[in-house]
Tab-separated table of C-alpha atoms and ligand atoms in Angstrom:
chain	number	residue	atom	x	y	z
A	20	MET	CA	96.889	31.047	-82.159
A	21	ASN	CA	94.270	28.738	-83.694
A	22	LYS	CA	94.276	29.024	-87.525
A	23	ASP	CA	90.528	29.818	-87.677
A	24	LEU	CA	90.990	33.012	-85.678
A	25	SER	CA	91.837	36.478	-86.994
A	26	GLY	CA	92.974	37.862	-83.643
A	27	ILE	CA	93.041	37.475	-79.889
A	28	VAL	CA	90.541	39.435	-77.779
A	29	LEU	CA	91.679	38.308	-74.321
A	30	THR	CA	94.749	36.279	-73.375
A	31	GLU	CA	94.752	33.882	-70.425
A	32	GLU	CA	96.414	36.545	-68.264
A	33	GLN	CA	93.831	39.179	-69.239
A	34	ILE	CA	90.982	36.775	-68.503
A	35	CYS	CA	92.497	36.143	-65.075
A	36	GLU	CA	92.578	39.886	-64.304
A	37	LYS	CA	88.948	40.391	-65.424
A	38	VAL	CA	87.814	37.428	-63.319
A	39	ALA	CA	89.592	38.733	-60.199
A	40	LYS	CA	87.918	42.153	-60.592
A	41	ALA	CA	84.463	40.644	-61.051
A	42	ALA	CA	84.985	38.387	-57.998
A	43	LYS	CA	85.965	41.411	-55.892
A	44	TRP	CA	82.847	43.275	-57.038
A	45	LEU	CA	80.671	40.292	-56.051
A	46	ASP	CA	82.431	39.831	-52.695
A	47	GLU	CA	81.686	43.445	-51.799
A	48	LYS	CA	78.090	43.241	-52.920
A	49	PHE	CA	77.309	39.902	-51.264
A	50	ALA	CA	79.313	40.183	-48.023
A	51	GLY	CA	77.545	38.326	-45.197
A	52	THR	CA	75.258	36.314	-47.499
A	53	THR	CA	75.420	32.918	-49.209
A	54	PRO	CA	74.262	33.541	-52.773
A	55	LEU	CA	73.262	30.891	-55.274
A	56	CYS	CA	75.504	31.229	-58.333
A	57	ILE	CA	73.999	29.895	-61.555
A	58	SER	CA	76.074	29.094	-64.617
A	59	VAL	CA	74.255	29.437	-67.922
A	60	LEU	CA	75.677	26.426	-69.788
A	61	LYS	CA	77.546	25.740	-71.779
A	62	GLY	CA	79.231	29.007	-72.718
A	63	SER	CA	79.847	30.369	-69.215
A	64	VAL	CA	81.281	27.142	-67.747
A	65	PHE	CA	84.956	28.085	-67.501
A	66	PHE	CA	84.248	31.696	-66.569
A	67	PHE	CA	81.877	30.464	-63.873
A	68	CYS	CA	84.368	27.993	-62.393
A	69	ASP	CA	87.145	30.574	-62.289
A	70	LEU	CA	84.811	33.290	-60.931
A	71	VAL	CA	83.344	31.318	-58.010
A	72	ARG	CA	86.806	30.061	-57.021
A	73	ALA	CA	88.126	33.628	-57.029
A	74	MET	CA	85.331	34.712	-54.658
A	75	LYS	CA	85.827	34.710	-50.910
A	76	THR	CA	82.088	34.754	-50.157
A	77	PRO	CA	80.662	31.282	-49.481
A	78	VAL	CA	78.391	30.376	-52.405
A	79	GLN	CA	76.246	27.549	-53.602
A	80	ILE	CA	76.265	26.599	-57.277
A	81	ASP	CA	73.776	25.367	-59.824
A	82	PHE	CA	73.551	24.991	-63.584
A	83	MET	CA	71.082	25.583	-66.336
A	84	THR	CA	71.518	24.714	-69.984
A	85	VAL	CA	70.063	27.218	-72.407
A	86	SER	CA	70.310	26.898	-76.155
A	87	SER	CA	69.646	29.704	-78.608
A	88	TYR	CA	71.763	29.236	-81.699
A	89	GLY	CA	71.758	25.808	-83.277
A	90	ARG	CA	74.434	26.044	-85.953
A	91	SER	CA	73.843	29.669	-86.843
A	92	SER	CA	75.841	32.634	-85.541
A	93	VAL	CA	72.666	34.672	-85.039
A	94	SER	CA	70.409	34.259	-82.005
A	95	SER	CA	67.025	32.686	-82.676
A	96	GLY	CA	65.259	34.975	-80.214
A	97	MET	CA	63.697	31.938	-78.519
A	98	PRO	CA	66.186	30.639	-75.966
A	99	LYS	CA	65.261	27.090	-75.036
A	100	ILE	CA	65.791	25.607	-71.564
A	101	VAL	CA	67.452	22.299	-72.257
A	102	MET	CA	68.253	21.530	-68.587
A	103	ASP	CA	66.650	23.235	-65.630
A	104	LEU	CA	68.120	24.066	-62.215
A	105	ALA	CA	68.274	21.433	-59.478
A	106	ALA	CA	67.920	23.971	-56.643
A	107	SER	CA	64.972	26.150	-55.710
A	108	VAL	CA	65.652	29.874	-56.103
A	109	GLU	CA	62.832	30.928	-53.789
A	110	GLY	CA	64.053	33.463	-51.242
A	111	ARG	CA	67.637	33.217	-52.568
A	112	ASP	CA	70.118	35.859	-53.636
A	113	VAL	CA	70.808	34.682	-57.161
A	114	ILE	CA	73.891	35.498	-59.191
A	115	LEU	CA	73.446	34.562	-62.832
A	116	VAL	CA	76.720	34.071	-64.696
A	117	GLU	CA	76.519	34.530	-68.469
A	118	ASP	CA	79.191	34.397	-71.166
A	119	ILE	CA	77.875	37.114	-73.507
A	120	VAL	CA	74.909	39.450	-73.503
A	121	ASP	CA	74.199	39.767	-77.226
A	122	SER	CA	70.568	40.298	-78.318
A	123	GLY	CA	69.571	40.177	-74.631
A	124	HIS	CA	66.927	37.484	-75.171
A	125	THR	CA	68.652	34.922	-72.921
A	126	LEU	CA	69.141	37.366	-70.082
A	127	VAL	CA	65.499	38.513	-70.183
A	128	ARG	CA	64.311	34.896	-70.299
A	129	MET	CA	66.467	33.957	-67.279
A	130	ARG	CA	65.510	37.094	-65.345
A	131	ASP	CA	61.783	36.501	-65.821
A	132	LEU	CA	62.098	32.849	-64.939
A	133	ILE	CA	64.198	33.311	-61.809
A	134	THR	CA	62.374	36.345	-60.424
A	135	GLY	CA	59.083	34.588	-61.285
A	136	ARG	CA	60.148	31.677	-59.071
A	137	GLY	CA	60.525	34.027	-56.107
A	138	ALA	CA	64.257	34.820	-55.898
A	139	LYS	CA	65.009	37.426	-53.218
A	140	SER	CA	67.447	39.255	-55.487
A	141	PHE	CA	68.768	38.812	-59.024
A	142	THR	CA	72.213	39.925	-60.125
A	143	THR	CA	73.866	39.188	-63.444
A	144	VAL	CA	77.533	39.014	-64.294
A	145	ALA	CA	78.586	38.673	-67.906
A	146	LEU	CA	82.040	38.121	-69.310
A	147	PHE	CA	81.208	40.089	-72.465
A	148	ASP	CA	78.727	42.729	-73.461
A	149	LYS	CA	77.929	43.366	-77.143
A	150	PRO	CA	75.782	46.524	-76.759
A	151	SER	CA	75.548	47.215	-80.506
A	152	ARG	CA	73.648	43.940	-81.024
A	153	ARG	CA	70.978	44.469	-78.407
A	154	VAL	CA	67.378	43.679	-79.464
A	155	VAL	CA	65.724	43.826	-76.043
A	156	PRO	CA	66.758	46.600	-73.616
A	157	VAL	CA	68.638	44.809	-70.850
A	158	LYS	CA	72.079	45.062	-69.298
A	159	ALA	CA	74.121	42.846	-67.002
A	160	ASP	CA	74.802	44.373	-63.572
A	161	TYR	CA	78.481	43.717	-64.170
A	162	SER	CA	80.205	43.145	-67.524
A	163	CYS	CA	83.893	42.335	-67.657
A	164	PHE	CA	84.502	43.475	-71.222
A	165	GLU	CA	82.655	45.333	-73.971
A	166	ILE	CA	83.172	44.246	-77.602
A	167	GLU	CA	82.157	45.282	-81.087
A	168	ASP	CA	80.015	43.132	-83.318
A	169	GLU	CA	82.519	40.309	-83.855
A	170	PHE	CA	81.958	36.598	-83.380
A	171	ILE	CA	84.292	35.347	-80.671
A	172	VAL	CA	85.219	31.869	-79.505
A	173	GLY	CA	87.278	30.161	-76.796
A	174	TYR	CA	87.171	29.897	-72.992
A	175	GLY	CA	83.738	28.257	-73.211
A	176	LEU	CA	82.445	30.174	-76.220
A	177	ASP	CA	81.702	28.110	-79.294
A	178	TYR	CA	80.772	28.166	-82.910
A	179	ALA	CA	78.772	25.009	-83.746
A	180	GLN	CA	80.106	23.420	-80.502
A	181	GLN	CA	83.728	23.920	-81.509
A	182	TYR	CA	86.596	25.976	-80.038
A	183	ARG	CA	85.253	25.897	-76.460
A	184	ASN	CA	88.476	24.550	-74.922
A	185	LEU	CA	90.806	27.239	-76.242
A	186	PRO	CA	92.287	28.825	-73.102
A	187	TYR	CA	92.095	32.341	-74.634
A	188	ILE	CA	89.354	34.222	-76.505
A	189	GLY	CA	89.716	35.144	-80.164
A	190	ILE	CA	87.797	36.497	-83.135
A	191	LEU	CA	86.530	33.803	-85.492
A	192	LYS	CA	87.348	34.463	-89.153
A	193	ARG	CA	84.210	35.443	-91.043
A	194	GLU	CA	84.847	32.845	-93.765
A	195	ILE	CA	84.298	30.125	-91.145
A	196	TYR	CA	80.716	31.105	-90.307
A	197	GLU	CA	79.703	32.783	-93.561
A	198	LYS	CA	80.497	29.823	-95.806
B	1	LIG	P1	71.572	36.562	-76.492
B	1	LIG	O1	71.467	36.894	-77.967
B	1	LIG	O2	71.867	37.784	-75.677
B	1	LIG	O3	70.384	35.800	-76.046
B	1	LIG	O4	72.844	35.637	-76.341
B	1	LIG	C1	72.699	34.275	-76.439
B	1	LIG	C2	73.977	33.528	-76.380
B	1	LIG	O5	74.571	33.598	-77.652
B	1	LIG	C3	75.081	33.956	-75.471
B	1	LIG	O6	74.898	33.538	-74.146
B	1	LIG	C4	76.237	33.185	-76.099
B	1	LIG	O7	76.259	31.857	-75.628
B	1	LIG	C5	75.880	33.231	-77.549
B	1	LIG	N1	76.737	34.216	-78.265
B	1	LIG	C6	76.477	35.498	-78.553
B	1	LIG	N2	77.491	36.079	-79.193
B	1	LIG	C7	78.443	35.103	-79.291
B	1	LIG	C8	79.793	35.072	-79.843
B	1	LIG	O8	80.333	36.070	-80.357
B	1	LIG	N3	80.409	33.884	-79.753
B	1	LIG	C9	79.886	32.768	-79.190
B	1	LIG	N4	78.663	32.764	-78.648
B	1	LIG	C10	77.944	33.916	-78.714
B	2	LIG	MG1	75.291	31.331	-73.669
């Protein structure tokens, strides 16, 4: 385990199981359609790649980069679109893939943007849900795992752009982000 972590939240095997379950849920919901799956970069990138490859439904993919944190571990409340989608969402069944729903600001921002652009349907899948941290009342349609108020890193999740390539997910020691 990385020395900056105080514990493991999900091992590679556990991530694999969660991804398979989420893919099955999506396959059932979207049978007979070709949804547009959107990865909210950068945090959801590995989850997204594993999830769409575990799906049997034919999908199209697109990416959007949203930044909310800077160097802090607390959301700014003003998620910024750093890179917009290439595809049009008009008339599309959109599946938004998020890493964590924390304050909820990012999810609300994405929902308003995508439904505002005329998507036919809007479904969100999140790897993690941190319900105790919610500021705006919103919930992903499917969350793989619920966690307490801990700061976690790995499998795409970062602190100050670090730890993203850990293959597992762990709790970052408080002394790292409180110093
Ligand atoms: P929001 O507060 O719901 O808008 O969440 C914004 C983003 O903060 C999430 O998509 C994550 O990228 C990031 N985030 C929230 N909690 C954590 C965490 O524990 N570790 C790493 N990133 C996090
Ligand atoms: Mg994110």
